XYZ file of N, CA and C in Angstrom:
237
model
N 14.683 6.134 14.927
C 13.299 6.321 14.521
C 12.424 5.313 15.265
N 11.205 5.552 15.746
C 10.176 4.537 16.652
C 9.687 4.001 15.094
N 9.248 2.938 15.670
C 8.469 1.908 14.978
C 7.172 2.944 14.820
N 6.616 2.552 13.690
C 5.396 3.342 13.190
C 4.458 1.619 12.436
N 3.175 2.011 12.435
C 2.201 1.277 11.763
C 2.025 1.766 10.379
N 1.709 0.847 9.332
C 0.842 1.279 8.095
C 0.046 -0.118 7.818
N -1.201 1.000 7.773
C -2.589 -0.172 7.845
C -2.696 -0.356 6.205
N -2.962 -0.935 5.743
C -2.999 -0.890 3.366
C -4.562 -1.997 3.680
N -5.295 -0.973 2.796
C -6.568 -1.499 2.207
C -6.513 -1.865 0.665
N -6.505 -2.726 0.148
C -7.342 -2.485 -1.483
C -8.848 -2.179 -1.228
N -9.121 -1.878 -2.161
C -10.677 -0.960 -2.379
C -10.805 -1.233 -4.032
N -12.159 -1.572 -3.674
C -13.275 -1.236 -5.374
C -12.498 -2.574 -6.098
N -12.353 -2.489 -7.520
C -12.243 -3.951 -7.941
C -11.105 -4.495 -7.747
N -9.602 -3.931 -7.381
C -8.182 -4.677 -6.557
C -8.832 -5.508 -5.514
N -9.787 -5.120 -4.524
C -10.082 -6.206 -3.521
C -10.940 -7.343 -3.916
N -11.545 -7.150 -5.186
C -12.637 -8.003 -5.512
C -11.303 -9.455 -6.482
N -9.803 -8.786 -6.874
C -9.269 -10.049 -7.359
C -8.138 -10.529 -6.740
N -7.846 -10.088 -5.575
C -7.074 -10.340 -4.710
C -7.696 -12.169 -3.725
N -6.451 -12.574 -3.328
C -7.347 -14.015 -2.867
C -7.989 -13.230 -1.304
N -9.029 -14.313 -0.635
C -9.561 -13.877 0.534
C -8.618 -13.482 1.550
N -9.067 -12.791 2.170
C -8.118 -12.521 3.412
C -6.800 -11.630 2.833
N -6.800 -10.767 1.652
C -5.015 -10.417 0.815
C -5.570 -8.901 0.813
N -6.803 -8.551 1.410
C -7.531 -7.008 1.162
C -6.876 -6.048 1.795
N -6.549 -6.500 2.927
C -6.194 -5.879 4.433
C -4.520 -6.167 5.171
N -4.154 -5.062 5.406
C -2.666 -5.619 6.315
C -2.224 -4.505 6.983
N -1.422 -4.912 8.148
C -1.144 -3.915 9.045
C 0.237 -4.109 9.165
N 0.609 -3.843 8.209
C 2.575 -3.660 8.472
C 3.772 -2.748 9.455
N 4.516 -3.258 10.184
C 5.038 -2.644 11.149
C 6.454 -1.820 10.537
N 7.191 -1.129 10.711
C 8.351 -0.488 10.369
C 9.043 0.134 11.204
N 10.558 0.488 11.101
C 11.030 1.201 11.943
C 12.239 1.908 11.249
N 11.937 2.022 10.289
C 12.824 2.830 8.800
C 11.820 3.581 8.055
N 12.116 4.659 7.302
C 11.307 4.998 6.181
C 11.414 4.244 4.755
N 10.191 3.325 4.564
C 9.641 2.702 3.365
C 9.359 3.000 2.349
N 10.084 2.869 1.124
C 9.299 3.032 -0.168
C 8.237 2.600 -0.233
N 7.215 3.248 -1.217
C 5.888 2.557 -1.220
C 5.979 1.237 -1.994
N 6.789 1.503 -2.978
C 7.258 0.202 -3.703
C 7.668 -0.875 -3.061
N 8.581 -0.886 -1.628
C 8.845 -1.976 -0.797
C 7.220 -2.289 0.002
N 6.323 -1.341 0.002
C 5.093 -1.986 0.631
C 4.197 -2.998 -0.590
N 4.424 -2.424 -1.465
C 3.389 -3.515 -3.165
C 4.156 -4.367 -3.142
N 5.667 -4.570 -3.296
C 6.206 -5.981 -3.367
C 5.875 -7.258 -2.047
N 5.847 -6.119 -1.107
C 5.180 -7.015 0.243
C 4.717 -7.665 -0.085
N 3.568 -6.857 -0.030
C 1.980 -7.496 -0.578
C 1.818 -8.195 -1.757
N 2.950 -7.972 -2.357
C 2.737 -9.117 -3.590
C 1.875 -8.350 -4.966
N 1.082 -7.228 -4.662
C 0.562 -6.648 -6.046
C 1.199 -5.538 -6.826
N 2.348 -5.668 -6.718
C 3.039 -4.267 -7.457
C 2.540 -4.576 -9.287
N 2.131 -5.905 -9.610
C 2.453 -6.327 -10.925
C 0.419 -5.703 -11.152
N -0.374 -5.769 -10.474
C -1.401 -4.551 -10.580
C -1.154 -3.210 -11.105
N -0.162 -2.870 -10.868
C 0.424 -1.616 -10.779
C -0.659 -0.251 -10.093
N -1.122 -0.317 -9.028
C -2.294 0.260 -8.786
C -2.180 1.877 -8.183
N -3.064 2.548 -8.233
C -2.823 4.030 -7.750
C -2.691 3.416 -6.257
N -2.266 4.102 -5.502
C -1.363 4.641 -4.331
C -2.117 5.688 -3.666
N -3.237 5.622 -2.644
C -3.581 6.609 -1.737
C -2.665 6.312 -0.672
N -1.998 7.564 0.355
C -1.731 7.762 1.690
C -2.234 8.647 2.284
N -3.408 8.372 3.226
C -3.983 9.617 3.823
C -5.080 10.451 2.990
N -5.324 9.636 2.030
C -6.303 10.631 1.392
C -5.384 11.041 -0.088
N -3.563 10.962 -0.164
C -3.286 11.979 -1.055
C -2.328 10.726 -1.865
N -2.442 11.107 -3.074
C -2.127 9.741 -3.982
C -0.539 10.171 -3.823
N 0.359 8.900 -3.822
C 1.590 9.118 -3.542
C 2.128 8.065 -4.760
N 3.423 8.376 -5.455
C 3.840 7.698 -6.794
C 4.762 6.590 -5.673
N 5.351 5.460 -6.122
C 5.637 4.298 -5.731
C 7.189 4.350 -5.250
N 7.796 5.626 -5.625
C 8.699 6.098 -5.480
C 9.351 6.936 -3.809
N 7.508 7.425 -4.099
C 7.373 8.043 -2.004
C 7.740 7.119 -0.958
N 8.581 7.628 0.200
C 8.461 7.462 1.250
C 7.096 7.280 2.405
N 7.512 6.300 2.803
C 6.483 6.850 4.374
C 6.906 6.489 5.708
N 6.909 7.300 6.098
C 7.898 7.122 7.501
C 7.149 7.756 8.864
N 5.649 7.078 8.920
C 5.307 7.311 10.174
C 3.457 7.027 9.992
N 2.612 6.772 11.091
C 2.063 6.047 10.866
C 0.626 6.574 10.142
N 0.037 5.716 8.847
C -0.579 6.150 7.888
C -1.316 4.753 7.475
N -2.437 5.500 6.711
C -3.702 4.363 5.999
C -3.108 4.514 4.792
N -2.798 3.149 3.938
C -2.561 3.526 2.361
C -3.573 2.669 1.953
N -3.994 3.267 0.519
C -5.335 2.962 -0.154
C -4.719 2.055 -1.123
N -5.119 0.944 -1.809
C -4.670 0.472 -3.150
C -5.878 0.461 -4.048
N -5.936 0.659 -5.118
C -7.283 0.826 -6.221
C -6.501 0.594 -7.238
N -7.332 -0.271 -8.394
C -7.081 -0.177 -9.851
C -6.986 1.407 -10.416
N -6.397 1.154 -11.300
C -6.118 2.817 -11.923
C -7.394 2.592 -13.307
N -7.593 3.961 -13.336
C -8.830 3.874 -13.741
C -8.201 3.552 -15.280
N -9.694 2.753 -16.116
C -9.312 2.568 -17.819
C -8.660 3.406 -18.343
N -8.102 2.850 -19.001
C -7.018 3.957 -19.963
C -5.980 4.567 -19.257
N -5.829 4.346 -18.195
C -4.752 5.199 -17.747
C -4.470 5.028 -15.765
């Protein structure tokens, strides 16, 4: 498998409690990744936050295995 990129944004209030500079990352791979091995990366799995890839919300359980924008956001109140 080639090495692939995944760029991870937090967005809306995850980026507002994250420390400076923790918003943004461009992680390299050359395996297919749980999304769960990308939140422990990053250190916010304990957020527990919705999961955009590409636009399409993916459970923590998904794969990604080639190169993609993932979104991180608080999950909305209540749920």
């Amino acid at each position: 498998m080639r090495a692939f990129l995944v760029r991870v944004r937090a967005v809306g209030q995850l980026s507002k409690v994250l420390p400076p500079g923790h918003a943004e990352a461009l992680l390299q791979y050359d395996h297919a990744v749980p999304v769960r091995e990308i939140l422990a990366t990053l250190r916010v799995e304990h957020f527990h936050p919705t999961v955009l890839v590409d636009g399409r919300r993916v459970e923590v359980d998904g794969l990604i295995s080639g190169d993609c924008t993932v979104y991180l956001l608080l999950p909305a109140a209540g749920g």
